[in-house]
Amino acid sequence: MLSINIPVYNIEVADLVAELIEQGNALKLPFEIRVYDDGSQEAVKEKNRKLKAEPAVVYVELPENLGRSGIRNRMGGESKYKYLLFIDADSAIVSGNYLKNYLDAAKPGEVLCGGTAYRSDKPSEPEKLLRWTYGINREAISATHRKSAKGFIITSNNFLIDKEVFERIHFREELKAYGHEDTLLGYDLHRNNIVIRHIDNPLEHTGLEDAATFLAKTKTALENLKNIAAGMVDNDDVFTEQVAFLRKYGNITNYVPGALFRFIYKTANRLMERNLKGKNPLLFVFDLYKLSYFAQIKNR
């Protein structure tokens, strides 16, 4: 009935798997938990290898790193049940009915997105404030808001998909770098008339990166987004309209020339980064940072 897929890279998942096993057993339905390691450090592998002793767990160490898209495609292809649930390793379950909520809402041929939650208290490490601030304000939103604001956009950290659908429409592996592989999957699902529904069944994102790492990943994701839009979907108006950042960038640059944003990035990127890495990161500054950086790479 349910195959739970957890791709792992340098994260211990014993607590997450233990909670999933408890909830899975309570369902009294067939389930499996696939934990695939994508090239973690030996110390992490050693701890996660203990999961092999669990009857419900299929633990696999991959001989080489497949990347975010490749590992998920392999896990989905090797899963044996009707519904595939993909969970990021840096997650914590916040509902005792997490699995039940998904199965109660599941329908053949559809995709369900559960959403993301964050702890309400600020992280004690100042360098993680930017990631937490962004998550609380931009990612931890209700299903109703996600439906109206995100449309076909899904997030790969917490979604359920019919295996028959995934066998036809899965992650595009030609997208190698980090970022927006799930955006592209949502677009492909939408183009194939697959229903994507948003429900309130979040996982807590526990893996808060420091600001420097988050900014680097943000820039890589923007480069991916540029390449997807121009090279993979041929600037499809549907894609541009549904992806909030592209829509915002297009609307703003109808009135403000991209050259101005390039000038802002060139002259003020260090000043913006100082704020974003500090104790009071402002999302307005983060938005300006992204817009100006995108203008910079779009002009290449």
Short mmCIF file of C-alpha atoms in Angstrom, two decimals:
data_model
loop_
_atom_site.label_atom_id
_atom_site.label_comp_id
_atom_site.label_asym_id
_atom_site.label_seq_id
_atom_site.Cartn_x
_atom_site.Cartn_y
_atom_site.Cartn_z
CA MET A 1 0.00 0.00 0.00
CA LEU A 2 2.70 2.56 0.99
CA SER A 3 6.38 2.89 0.15
CA ILE A 4 8.13 5.59 2.19
CA ASN A 5 11.30 6.87 0.52
CA ILE A 6 13.99 8.73 2.46
CA PRO A 7 17.09 9.75 0.48
CA VAL A 8 19.99 10.32 2.86
CA TYR A 9 23.13 12.41 2.62
CA ASN A 10 25.10 12.91 5.85
CA ILE A 11 22.04 12.82 8.13
CA GLU A 12 21.14 10.27 10.80
CA VAL A 13 17.54 9.14 10.41
CA ALA A 14 17.00 6.61 13.21
CA ASP A 15 14.47 8.75 15.11
CA LEU A 16 12.53 9.63 11.96
CA VAL A 17 12.37 5.99 10.86
CA ALA A 18 11.32 4.82 14.34
CA GLU A 19 8.33 7.17 14.31
CA LEU A 20 7.37 6.09 10.79
CA ILE A 21 7.55 2.41 11.78
CA GLU A 22 5.27 3.05 14.76
CA GLN A 23 2.72 4.87 12.63
CA GLY A 24 3.02 2.31 9.83
CA ASN A 25 2.34 -0.59 12.19
CA ALA A 26 -0.74 1.20 13.52
CA LEU A 27 -2.20 1.38 10.00
CA LYS A 28 -2.29 -2.44 9.76
CA LEU A 29 -1.60 -2.09 6.04
CA PRO A 30 1.45 -3.18 4.02
CA PHE A 31 4.23 -0.60 4.07
CA GLU A 32 7.98 -0.32 3.58
CA ILE A 33 10.56 2.33 4.39
CA ARG A 34 13.39 2.70 1.90
CA VAL A 35 16.48 4.49 3.18
CA TYR A 36 19.05 5.02 0.42
CA ASP A 37 22.39 6.59 1.28
CA ASP A 38 23.79 8.79 -1.48
CA GLY A 39 27.46 8.93 -0.52
CA SER A 40 27.45 9.99 3.14
CA GLN A 41 30.48 10.06 5.37
CA GLU A 42 31.39 6.72 6.89
CA ALA A 43 30.43 7.82 10.43
CA VAL A 44 26.87 8.58 9.30
CA LYS A 45 26.60 5.34 7.34
CA GLU A 46 27.74 3.35 10.37
CA LYS A 47 24.89 4.72 12.47
CA ASN A 48 22.22 4.37 9.79
CA ARG A 49 23.29 0.79 8.96
CA LYS A 50 21.60 -0.32 12.18
CA LEU A 51 18.30 0.23 10.37
CA LYS A 52 18.95 -2.98 8.42
CA ALA A 53 17.71 -4.90 11.45
CA GLU A 54 14.21 -3.44 11.06
CA PRO A 55 11.94 -5.77 9.03
CA ALA A 56 10.08 -2.84 7.44
CA VAL A 57 13.26 -1.06 6.31
CA VAL A 58 15.15 -1.49 3.03
CA TYR A 59 18.56 0.12 3.60
CA VAL A 60 20.81 0.66 0.56
CA GLU A 61 24.19 2.37 0.22
CA LEU A 62 24.71 3.60 -3.33
CA PRO A 63 28.18 3.08 -4.84
CA GLU A 64 28.21 6.61 -6.25
CA ASN A 65 26.32 9.82 -5.65
CA LEU A 66 23.25 10.01 -7.90
CA GLY A 67 22.11 13.49 -6.88
CA ARG A 68 18.71 14.75 -5.79
CA SER A 69 16.80 13.66 -8.89
CA GLY A 70 18.60 10.40 -9.62
CA ILE A 71 18.26 8.92 -6.14
CA ARG A 72 14.55 9.72 -5.94
CA ASN A 73 13.91 8.17 -9.33
CA ARG A 74 15.75 5.02 -8.32
CA MET A 75 13.89 4.75 -5.04
CA GLY A 76 10.54 5.25 -6.71
CA GLY A 77 11.35 2.69 -9.39
CA GLU A 78 12.38 0.06 -6.84
CA SER A 79 9.47 0.70 -4.45
CA LYS A 80 6.85 -2.04 -4.44
CA TYR A 81 3.62 -0.44 -3.25
CA LYS A 82 0.83 1.66 -4.78
CA TYR A 83 1.68 4.99 -3.18
CA LEU A 84 5.13 6.56 -2.91
CA LEU A 85 5.80 8.99 -0.07
CA PHE A 86 8.98 11.04 -0.41
CA ILE A 87 10.44 12.53 2.77
CA ASP A 88 13.65 14.52 3.19
CA ALA A 89 16.02 13.15 5.80
CA ASP A 90 16.21 16.46 7.72
CA SER A 91 12.57 16.19 8.77
CA ALA A 92 10.63 15.52 11.96
CA ILE A 93 7.06 14.26 12.21
CA VAL A 94 4.70 16.63 14.00
CA SER A 95 1.43 14.67 13.79
CA GLY A 96 0.67 11.27 15.27
CA ASN A 97 -1.60 10.69 12.27
CA TYR A 98 0.89 11.75 9.62
CA LEU A 99 0.75 8.56 7.54
CA LYS A 100 -2.98 8.06 8.13
CA ASN A 101 -3.70 11.60 6.95
CA TYR A 102 -1.98 10.89 3.64
CA LEU A 103 -3.70 7.55 3.04
CA ASP A 104 -7.10 8.97 3.96
CA ALA A 105 -6.65 11.71 1.35
CA ALA A 106 -4.91 9.64 -1.34
CA LYS A 107 -6.63 9.05 -4.68
CA PRO A 108 -5.33 6.97 -7.59
CA GLY A 109 -3.56 9.03 -10.22
CA GLU A 110 -3.07 12.11 -8.03
CA VAL A 111 -0.29 13.86 -6.11
CA LEU A 112 -0.58 15.17 -2.54
CA CYS A 113 1.67 17.86 -1.02
CA GLY A 114 1.71 17.98 2.77
CA GLY A 115 3.64 21.20 3.40
CA THR A 116 6.43 22.29 5.72
CA ALA A 117 6.56 23.45 9.33
CA TYR A 118 9.21 25.15 11.48
CA ARG A 119 9.70 25.50 15.21
CA SER A 120 8.19 28.75 16.45
CA ASP A 121 11.19 29.67 18.61
CA LYS A 122 14.19 31.28 16.98
CA PRO A 123 17.35 29.19 16.59
CA SER A 124 20.01 29.91 19.17
CA GLU A 125 22.71 30.15 16.49
CA PRO A 126 22.59 33.62 14.87
CA GLU A 127 23.98 32.27 11.60
CA LYS A 128 20.81 30.20 11.14
CA LEU A 129 18.37 33.08 11.56
CA LEU A 130 18.05 33.79 7.84
CA ARG A 131 17.04 30.21 6.98
CA TRP A 132 14.56 30.12 9.88
CA THR A 133 13.08 33.54 9.05
CA TYR A 134 12.60 32.57 5.43
CA GLY A 135 11.07 29.21 6.36
CA ILE A 136 8.63 30.62 8.91
CA ASN A 137 7.40 33.38 6.60
CA ARG A 138 7.60 31.84 3.13
CA GLU A 139 7.38 28.05 3.50
CA ALA A 140 5.27 27.31 6.58
CA ILE A 141 1.96 28.19 4.95
CA SER A 142 -1.45 26.53 4.93
CA ALA A 143 -2.75 24.22 2.22
CA THR A 144 -5.27 26.86 1.16
CA HIS A 145 -2.51 29.42 0.71
CA ARG A 146 -0.29 26.94 -1.09
CA LYS A 147 -3.08 26.05 -3.48
CA SER A 148 -3.65 29.67 -4.45
CA ALA A 149 -0.01 30.81 -4.35
CA LYS A 150 1.88 27.79 -5.64
CA GLY A 151 -0.47 26.04 -8.08
CA PHE A 152 1.40 23.12 -9.61
CA ILE A 153 4.55 23.84 -7.60
CA ILE A 154 5.41 20.95 -5.30
CA THR A 155 8.17 20.53 -2.74
CA SER A 156 10.11 17.28 -2.78
CA ASN A 157 10.60 17.17 1.00
CA ASN A 158 7.05 15.91 1.68
CA PHE A 159 4.80 14.61 -1.07
CA LEU A 160 2.87 11.48 -2.01
CA ILE A 161 2.44 10.24 -5.57
CA ASP A 162 0.79 7.27 -7.26
CA LYS A 163 3.55 4.87 -8.37
CA GLU A 164 1.96 4.45 -11.80
CA VAL A 165 2.14 8.22 -12.29
CA PHE A 166 5.75 8.37 -11.08
CA GLU A 167 6.79 5.65 -13.49
CA ARG A 168 5.59 7.89 -16.34
CA ILE A 169 6.50 11.32 -14.97
CA HIS A 170 9.45 11.61 -12.62
CA PHE A 171 12.39 13.89 -11.85
CA ARG A 172 14.46 14.94 -14.85
CA GLU A 173 17.96 13.69 -14.22
CA GLU A 174 19.60 16.02 -16.71
CA LEU A 175 19.13 18.68 -14.03
CA LYS A 176 22.29 18.01 -12.03
CA ALA A 177 22.77 21.00 -9.73
CA TYR A 178 20.77 21.82 -6.61
CA GLY A 179 17.42 23.57 -6.85
CA HIS A 180 14.03 23.54 -8.56
CA GLU A 181 14.05 19.89 -9.58
CA ASP A 182 10.70 19.64 -7.80
CA THR A 183 9.43 22.78 -9.58
CA LEU A 184 10.18 21.09 -12.89
CA LEU A 185 8.48 17.88 -11.76
CA GLY A 186 5.37 19.87 -10.83
CA TYR A 187 5.37 21.49 -14.26
CA ASP A 188 5.68 18.11 -16.01
CA LEU A 189 2.85 16.68 -13.90
CA HIS A 190 0.68 19.70 -14.69
CA ARG A 191 1.40 19.44 -18.41
CA ASN A 192 0.24 15.82 -18.26
CA ASN A 193 -3.01 16.77 -16.52
CA ILE A 194 -2.11 15.12 -13.21
CA VAL A 195 -4.07 16.55 -10.29
CA ILE A 196 -1.87 18.09 -7.58
CA ARG A 197 -3.62 18.68 -4.25
CA HIS A 198 -2.28 20.53 -1.23
CA ILE A 199 -3.25 19.29 2.24
CA ASP A 200 -2.29 20.32 5.77
CA ASN A 201 0.02 17.46 6.74
CA PRO A 202 3.41 19.11 7.28
CA LEU A 203 6.79 17.83 8.31
CA GLU A 204 9.07 20.01 10.41
CA HIS A 205 12.21 21.04 8.55
CA THR A 206 15.00 20.48 11.05
CA GLY A 207 18.05 21.01 8.83
CA LEU A 208 18.59 24.74 9.12
CA GLU A 209 21.68 25.80 7.16
CA ASP A 210 23.84 28.73 8.13
CA ALA A 211 23.28 31.89 6.12
CA ALA A 212 26.40 31.52 3.98
CA THR A 213 25.38 28.02 2.89
CA PHE A 214 21.79 29.08 2.29
CA LEU A 215 22.85 32.03 0.14
CA ALA A 216 25.16 29.82 -1.92
CA LYS A 217 22.36 27.28 -2.45
CA THR A 218 19.98 30.11 -3.34
CA LYS A 219 22.29 31.32 -6.08
CA THR A 220 22.71 27.80 -7.45
CA ALA A 221 18.94 27.35 -7.45
CA LEU A 222 18.47 30.63 -9.34
CA GLU A 223 20.99 29.49 -11.95
CA ASN A 224 19.01 26.26 -12.28
CA LEU A 225 15.79 28.22 -12.61
CA LYS A 226 17.25 30.33 -15.39
CA ASN A 227 18.41 27.22 -17.25
CA ILE A 228 15.07 25.45 -16.78
CA ALA A 229 13.06 28.41 -18.04
CA ALA A 230 15.25 29.16 -21.05
CA GLY A 231 16.57 25.75 -21.98
CA MET A 232 14.14 23.11 -20.75
CA VAL A 233 10.65 24.59 -20.99
CA ASP A 234 11.42 27.17 -23.69
CA ASN A 235 10.13 30.10 -21.60
CA ASP A 236 6.65 28.62 -21.47
CA ASP A 237 4.22 31.28 -20.23
CA VAL A 238 2.57 28.72 -17.92
CA PHE A 239 5.87 28.01 -16.18
CA THR A 240 6.79 31.69 -15.92
CA GLU A 241 3.40 32.61 -14.50
CA GLN A 242 3.28 29.77 -11.94
CA VAL A 243 6.79 30.21 -10.55
CA ALA A 244 6.38 33.13 -8.17
CA PHE A 245 9.94 34.41 -8.48
CA LEU A 246 9.86 34.49 -12.29
CA ARG A 247 6.48 36.19 -12.23
CA LYS A 248 7.75 38.81 -9.79
CA TYR A 249 10.95 39.37 -11.75
CA GLY A 250 9.01 39.81 -15.00
CA ASN A 251 6.51 42.23 -13.46
CA ILE A 252 9.19 44.38 -11.82
CA THR A 253 11.49 44.51 -14.84
CA ASN A 254 8.59 45.73 -16.95
CA TYR A 255 9.09 49.03 -15.10
CA VAL A 256 12.60 48.83 -13.64
CA PRO A 257 15.41 47.95 -16.07
CA GLY A 258 17.44 44.85 -15.35
CA ALA A 259 20.57 46.97 -15.67
CA LEU A 260 19.66 48.72 -12.42
CA PHE A 261 19.43 45.39 -10.58
CA ARG A 262 22.76 44.33 -12.03
CA PHE A 263 24.26 47.57 -10.74
CA ILE A 264 22.74 46.94 -7.31
CA TYR A 265 24.25 43.47 -7.14
CA LYS A 266 27.64 44.65 -8.33
CA THR A 267 27.86 47.51 -5.85
CA ALA A 268 25.86 46.28 -2.85
CA ASN A 269 26.00 42.48 -2.73
CA ARG A 270 28.45 42.47 0.18
CA LEU A 271 26.34 44.97 2.09
CA MET A 272 23.24 42.84 1.54
CA GLU A 273 25.08 39.70 2.61
CA ARG A 274 26.22 41.45 5.78
CA ASN A 275 22.59 41.99 6.74
CA LEU A 276 21.50 38.49 5.73
CA LYS A 277 24.29 36.86 7.73
CA GLY A 278 23.60 39.05 10.75
CA LYS A 279 21.27 38.96 13.74
CA ASN A 280 18.37 40.73 12.02
CA PRO A 281 18.10 39.42 8.46
CA LEU A 282 15.44 41.21 6.44
CA LEU A 283 13.41 39.35 3.84
CA PHE A 284 13.16 42.56 1.81
CA VAL A 285 16.94 42.50 1.52
CA PHE A 286 16.85 38.81 0.65
CA ASP A 287 14.31 39.46 -2.11
CA LEU A 288 16.45 42.29 -3.51
CA TYR A 289 19.52 40.06 -3.33
CA LYS A 290 17.77 37.35 -5.38
CA LEU A 291 16.37 39.79 -7.94
CA SER A 292 19.71 41.50 -8.45
CA TYR A 293 21.63 38.23 -8.69
CA PHE A 294 19.12 36.84 -11.20
CA ALA A 295 19.51 39.98 -13.32
CA GLN A 296 23.26 39.44 -13.21
CA ILE A 297 23.16 35.83 -14.45
CA LYS A 298 20.30 36.44 -16.87
CA ASN A 299 22.50 38.91 -18.74
CA ARG A 300 25.26 36.33 -19.32
#
